[in-house]
Amino acid sequence: MTDAVATTDDATYSERAKPPEPSRAARFGVLCLCVTALVGVGAPLAGHRVFLGADLLRVYAPWHTHETATARQHLVFSDTVDFYTPQRIDAAQRLRDGELPWWNPYPAGGTPLASVPDTAVFSPLNLPWLVLPGWLAPAYNALVGLIVAALGMFLFLRRLSVSKVAAVIGGAAYMTTGFMASWTGWPHAHVAALVPMLFWAVERALQRATWRAAVPIALVLATMWAEGFPAVTGFAIYSAAGYTLIRLLATLPRPIVADRLRPLLRVRVRLGAVVGAGIALGTSLLAFQLLPFVARLSTVDIESRVQRPTLHLALPSIATIALPYAFGSPEAGSTGAGNYFGPHNLIEINGFVGAAMLVGVIALLAWRRPRRVPPGVCTALTTIVVITAIAVYHGGALLGFLQKFPVFSNNPVRRMTSILDFALPALGALGIDRVISDRDELGNVARWRVVGAWLLGGVAGVGVLAKVLSLAGPSGHRGWVAEHALIPTASALLASAVLWLAVRSARNVRFVRIVIPALVMVEGLAFVLPWWPTSARSDFYPATATHTFLSQHIGADRYAAEGGTMLQSSNTYYKLRAVTAHAFRQPSWFDLVKAIDPTVKQGATQMFLGENLASLPSPVLDRLAARYFVADPVRPIPGTTVPPATSASPTTIELGSGRTLVGTPVSGDGALRAIVLPIARAVPSSGARLRRIHVVALAGSRVVASAWRNLNDGWPAMNLAIAIPEPTGSAGADPVTSVRLSLEGAGPILLGAGGDGHVSLGRISDPDDGARVVLAADSVVYERTHALARVRWMPRSRVIGEPKARINALVSGQVPLDTVVLSSGRGVAAGSGLAPRSFRVTKDDPEHIRVEVDAKGAGFVEVADAIQHGWTATVDGHAAVLREADNAVVAVTVTAGHHVIDVRYQPTGQRSGFAVSLLAFAALVALIVTPRVRARRRRGATSV
């Protein structure tokens, strides 16, 4: 066999060895592939729906209107709704405006955006986000990933001399594998889509044996890094390195003559160096993002991501390779709810490849690799499968060894199913190609090998199916699992039959070219159609009354929200700063927020405030510039409660649509914060039909406040509190004398009445907690009257060096709000205690804040953002120390007089990264141009 690795000319081994083949069959395979992609993504491509589980928002206030099973299906896809989509839309908008969006100022005091690759701002695969509306981009972004995945696998297989039909089948199968489909909407899927392209580039380099062949490796790898999920990129690099090593060793001639060993090794070392150079250059191209990313790892909390050999997928999860719904589906929820009864996370466990492709793998084991495929390919891919499967599904000593290396040490090994999902379809395509292209040679394969492989495959398939059905029994879902196993089972049987018939007769090969692509299409669609979430365009981040109010009033300050209200990090879409977030957070910010209520369970990358509103008056929120506090209307309303008055002979009164009732709240101290409405009879759910109570507060005949409350979900007979915006001024100003009630939508509602026949109303009075209700609608919004401005003058300081003592002092309010708490005070004046003559924020951009102050005496300009790392400060153009302040934010020392303070975002390592990226780019250009220049000179010399 020709040594494919050692060729030095541009005519590849694969190009010389490809046999003629009918193109009609390949076209049918392409048709099946296109149908899978277009039907899978579906209506969102035409803009009729959105390729995103955006109806998840309706689970939470303020979007929540009623219980919807559809929305709860999409809980498993929450990351795409609350984090990735808002960030991508924000970055795209800013890029269209000519701004480089290095920093996102909105979640949890701010977080890096384009300065790190997390949201793939600079990836060419995310071009749809830049050129399309936000509601349309997810569909085409997914389609781009599918196309790249299929094309990459096709190119890789063709580079291995696989027939067009088998290469198309492999591409179609790969684009709907478990990792690709399950992680659609995350950057994970796009990184995985590029894995076959990376292997194509590596194989191309091994065959062409030129330094210029490193260029495709570099470009593909740079795109993978730019996609923002380094775990899969790292796993792919390890796998490609192993593939390269095995390929190089497999092409050594047997036996090796001692005097030929040195030149043989020299050639292979050179080829390995070409692959290594491509990997190094591809990584260096993204150094301007990767170096800040590495620096950031030392400043965020990643303790929860440390890996151990026990952290692998449970062995039964391997059944999902053939049966994607072996343990339930996202139709019923995400964490053990509904019909999902499997281990771990629903998305994490799915390693779907398809029964038809597994049959192809069995065919390869039975009849061995196609004769045209370069040596070592099957061995390398099989080794990748075996090592990956052991590490992912068994762990043990192998996983413990791997976790000593970067990437494996702090990333879940279950993400390595991305590599397994690449290697298995590739092997399956090789097996199918063996039958299609080398049918005449199959009779020479030992019968025991063929029978043994098919028998082993059949026994394994039956055993896995039986095990899955037995696991489904206790949860009562055996019938459901059996139903969803019909298509994979039928596909396996039919694929086996057509391959076996093709071996028996050349005339039957045409059935393989038709049936197998159709089976891959059917299996793929049966998997992705129930899986991929879509929602109505009206569900795509609608602007509620709460968002409108905050946009009009919050300015440069923040809001805080209890529990899941406002859905953490979705605030980026609405360009509203928030205290909490779903993101990798600055530890000092997280520690401070967590200390507000230590009883609240915090997620590994999330921050929450308690649902009981105990955090509403927190002095920590004052320092974090939380001007407003947003709560679900169902949460307890803080204050002094006086229930409705009762009489010896209680009566009821009916509130129906079109009718108005009037009642007088019982008297109490302080301003009225909420009325207490006596519901005399249970109110059944109205489902999607609107049922809304409107409340108008009157002072005599004058309207002083209005509110409304949705009751679609139904309520038992109870005293229901409904918040009312509080009038400004003192607690006794503008007292509410009566309340007018009306009902919109489904009804009627039966209410308790007093002896006068009017509605009997209780009250909740303002407890003087430094907050007042300013909106009562789809949420209750409290204005926090003691909150400090986000960028402010602080005339005094106190130093508390010990972190625990510092946080306790801030949480308990021991330190006056006009005093900044410094973590270190060496060489810092305590402050003059004087207010400035003037203080003005002249610029408040995401990456640059400028303040002009005319100070009477020494003090501090404090910026209540999470910018303790990667930011710098100057005073009057001279470098200044950006000090840690109030545990989580920053302050700059200012002396008396007029000063201009600039605080800028300069990510650690970015300047060095740009220099490295520029050098890498220059090296790539040199690799492309130099051979052409030399060739032109040679031609010129020859002509002379």
PDB file of N, CA and C in Angstrom, residues 647-678:
ATOM      1  N   SER A 647     -68.171  40.150  60.446  1.00  0.00           N
ATOM      2  CA  SER A 647     -69.403  40.477  61.155  1.00  0.00           C
ATOM      3  C   SER A 647     -70.039  39.198  61.669  1.00  0.00           C
ATOM      4  N   ALA A 648     -70.995  39.349  62.566  1.00  0.00           N
ATOM      5  CA  ALA A 648     -71.682  38.185  63.133  1.00  0.00           C
ATOM      6  C   ALA A 648     -72.412  37.405  62.052  1.00  0.00           C
ATOM      7  N   SER A 649     -72.874  38.098  61.048  1.00  0.00           N
ATOM      8  CA  SER A 649     -73.589  37.441  59.944  1.00  0.00           C
ATOM      9  C   SER A 649     -72.891  37.777  58.642  1.00  0.00           C
ATOM     10  N   PRO A 650     -71.774  37.074  58.354  1.00  0.00           N
ATOM     11  CA  PRO A 650     -71.005  37.405  57.149  1.00  0.00           C
ATOM     12  C   PRO A 650     -71.826  37.178  55.885  1.00  0.00           C
ATOM     13  N   THR A 651     -71.657  38.061  54.927  1.00  0.00           N
ATOM     14  CA  THR A 651     -72.333  37.935  53.642  1.00  0.00           C
ATOM     15  C   THR A 651     -71.291  37.934  52.534  1.00  0.00           C
ATOM     16  N   THR A 652     -71.728  37.673  51.327  1.00  0.00           N
ATOM     17  CA  THR A 652     -70.834  37.671  50.170  1.00  0.00           C
ATOM     18  C   THR A 652     -71.392  38.588  49.098  1.00  0.00           C
ATOM     19  N   ILE A 653     -70.505  38.948  48.199  1.00  0.00           N
ATOM     20  CA  ILE A 653     -70.890  39.800  47.074  1.00  0.00           C
ATOM     21  C   ILE A 653     -70.109  39.330  45.859  1.00  0.00           C
ATOM     22  N   GLU A 654     -70.731  39.370  44.715  1.00  0.00           N
ATOM     23  CA  GLU A 654     -70.138  38.825  43.492  1.00  0.00           C
ATOM     24  C   GLU A 654     -69.517  39.934  42.662  1.00  0.00           C
ATOM     25  N   LEU A 655     -68.264  39.694  42.243  1.00  0.00           N
ATOM     26  CA  LEU A 655     -67.582  40.616  41.345  1.00  0.00           C
ATOM     27  C   LEU A 655     -67.487  39.949  39.988  1.00  0.00           C
ATOM     28  N   GLY A 656     -68.234  40.470  39.028  1.00  0.00           N
ATOM     29  CA  GLY A 656     -68.229  39.909  37.691  1.00  0.00           C
ATOM     30  C   GLY A 656     -67.695  40.907  36.688  1.00  0.00           C
ATOM     31  N   SER A 657     -67.442  40.432  35.475  1.00  0.00           N
ATOM     32  CA  SER A 657     -66.929  41.294  34.426  1.00  0.00           C
ATOM     33  C   SER A 657     -67.935  42.403  34.140  1.00  0.00           C
ATOM     34  N   GLY A 658     -67.470  43.628  34.096  1.00  0.00           N
ATOM     35  CA  GLY A 658     -68.337  44.769  33.821  1.00  0.00           C
ATOM     36  C   GLY A 658     -68.930  45.398  35.054  1.00  0.00           C
ATOM     37  N   ARG A 659     -68.721  44.810  36.235  1.00  0.00           N
ATOM     38  CA  ARG A 659     -69.281  45.353  37.465  1.00  0.00           C
ATOM     39  C   ARG A 659     -68.170  45.982  38.301  1.00  0.00           C
ATOM     40  N   THR A 660     -68.480  47.042  39.016  1.00  0.00           N
ATOM     41  CA  THR A 660     -67.525  47.718  39.893  1.00  0.00           C
ATOM     42  C   THR A 660     -68.009  47.657  41.327  1.00  0.00           C
ATOM     43  N   LEU A 661     -67.110  47.288  42.233  1.00  0.00           N
ATOM     44  CA  LEU A 661     -67.421  47.254  43.654  1.00  0.00           C
ATOM     45  C   LEU A 661     -66.532  48.254  44.378  1.00  0.00           C
ATOM     46  N   VAL A 662     -67.037  48.772  45.488  1.00  0.00           N
ATOM     47  CA  VAL A 662     -66.291  49.749  46.277  1.00  0.00           C
ATOM     48  C   VAL A 662     -66.200  49.246  47.710  1.00  0.00           C
ATOM     49  N   GLY A 663     -65.042  49.366  48.298  1.00  0.00           N
ATOM     50  CA  GLY A 663     -64.848  48.983  49.690  1.00  0.00           C
ATOM     51  C   GLY A 663     -63.898  49.933  50.370  1.00  0.00           C
ATOM     52  N   THR A 664     -63.931  49.927  51.690  1.00  0.00           N
ATOM     53  CA  THR A 664     -63.053  50.786  52.482  1.00  0.00           C
ATOM     54  C   THR A 664     -62.115  49.918  53.296  1.00  0.00           C
ATOM     55  N   PRO A 665     -60.792  50.077  53.116  1.00  0.00           N
ATOM     56  CA  PRO A 665     -59.854  49.271  53.917  1.00  0.00           C
ATOM     57  C   PRO A 665     -59.991  49.613  55.397  1.00  0.00           C
ATOM     58  N   VAL A 666     -59.763  48.614  56.233  1.00  0.00           N
ATOM     59  CA  VAL A 666     -59.756  48.870  57.665  1.00  0.00           C
ATOM     60  C   VAL A 666     -58.648  49.865  57.976  1.00  0.00           C
ATOM     61  N   SER A 667     -58.789  50.578  59.043  1.00  0.00           N
ATOM     62  CA  SER A 667     -57.806  51.591  59.411  1.00  0.00           C
ATOM     63  C   SER A 667     -56.535  50.943  59.946  1.00  0.00           C
ATOM     64  N   GLY A 668     -55.441  51.677  59.869  1.00  0.00           N
ATOM     65  CA  GLY A 668     -54.157  51.184  60.356  1.00  0.00           C
ATOM     66  C   GLY A 668     -53.130  52.286  60.314  1.00  0.00           C
ATOM     67  N   ASP A 669     -51.995  52.058  60.963  1.00  0.00           N
ATOM     68  CA  ASP A 669     -50.930  53.047  60.998  1.00  0.00           C
ATOM     69  C   ASP A 669     -50.080  52.941  59.742  1.00  0.00           C
ATOM     70  N   GLY A 670     -49.669  54.090  59.224  1.00  0.00           N
ATOM     71  CA  GLY A 670     -48.789  54.091  58.076  1.00  0.00           C
ATOM     72  C   GLY A 670     -49.557  54.091  56.768  1.00  0.00           C
ATOM     73  N   ALA A 671     -48.803  54.374  55.688  1.00  0.00           N
ATOM     74  CA  ALA A 671     -49.405  54.419  54.363  1.00  0.00           C
ATOM     75  C   ALA A 671     -49.869  53.032  53.948  1.00  0.00           C
ATOM     76  N   LEU A 672     -50.919  52.988  53.145  1.00  0.00           N
ATOM     77  CA  LEU A 672     -51.461  51.719  52.643  1.00  0.00           C
ATOM     78  C   LEU A 672     -50.510  51.149  51.600  1.00  0.00           C
ATOM     79  N   ARG A 673     -50.011  49.939  51.832  1.00  0.00           N
ATOM     80  CA  ARG A 673     -49.113  49.260  50.892  1.00  0.00           C
ATOM     81  C   ARG A 673     -49.859  48.205  50.084  1.00  0.00           C
ATOM     82  N   ALA A 674     -50.895  47.610  50.655  1.00  0.00           N
ATOM     83  CA  ALA A 674     -51.662  46.581  49.956  1.00  0.00           C
ATOM     84  C   ALA A 674     -53.030  46.463  50.593  1.00  0.00           C
ATOM     85  N   ILE A 675     -54.006  46.065  49.792  1.00  0.00           N
ATOM     86  CA  ILE A 675     -55.306  45.699  50.343  1.00  0.00           C
ATOM     87  C   ILE A 675     -55.327  44.183  50.512  1.00  0.00           C
ATOM     88  N   VAL A 676     -56.173  43.734  51.432  1.00  0.00           N
ATOM     89  CA  VAL A 676     -56.358  42.298  51.640  1.00  0.00           C
ATOM     90  C   VAL A 676     -57.791  41.983  51.226  1.00  0.00           C
ATOM     91  N   LEU A 677     -57.894  41.198  50.157  1.00  0.00           N
ATOM     92  CA  LEU A 677     -59.196  40.930  49.533  1.00  0.00           C
ATOM     93  C   LEU A 677     -59.714  39.576  50.004  1.00  0.00           C
ATOM     94  N   PRO A 678     -60.905  39.510  50.626  1.00  0.00           N
ATOM     95  CA  PRO A 678     -61.426  38.223  51.104  1.00  0.00           C
ATOM     96  C   PRO A 678     -62.109  37.448  49.973  1.00  0.00           C
TER      97      PRO A 678
END
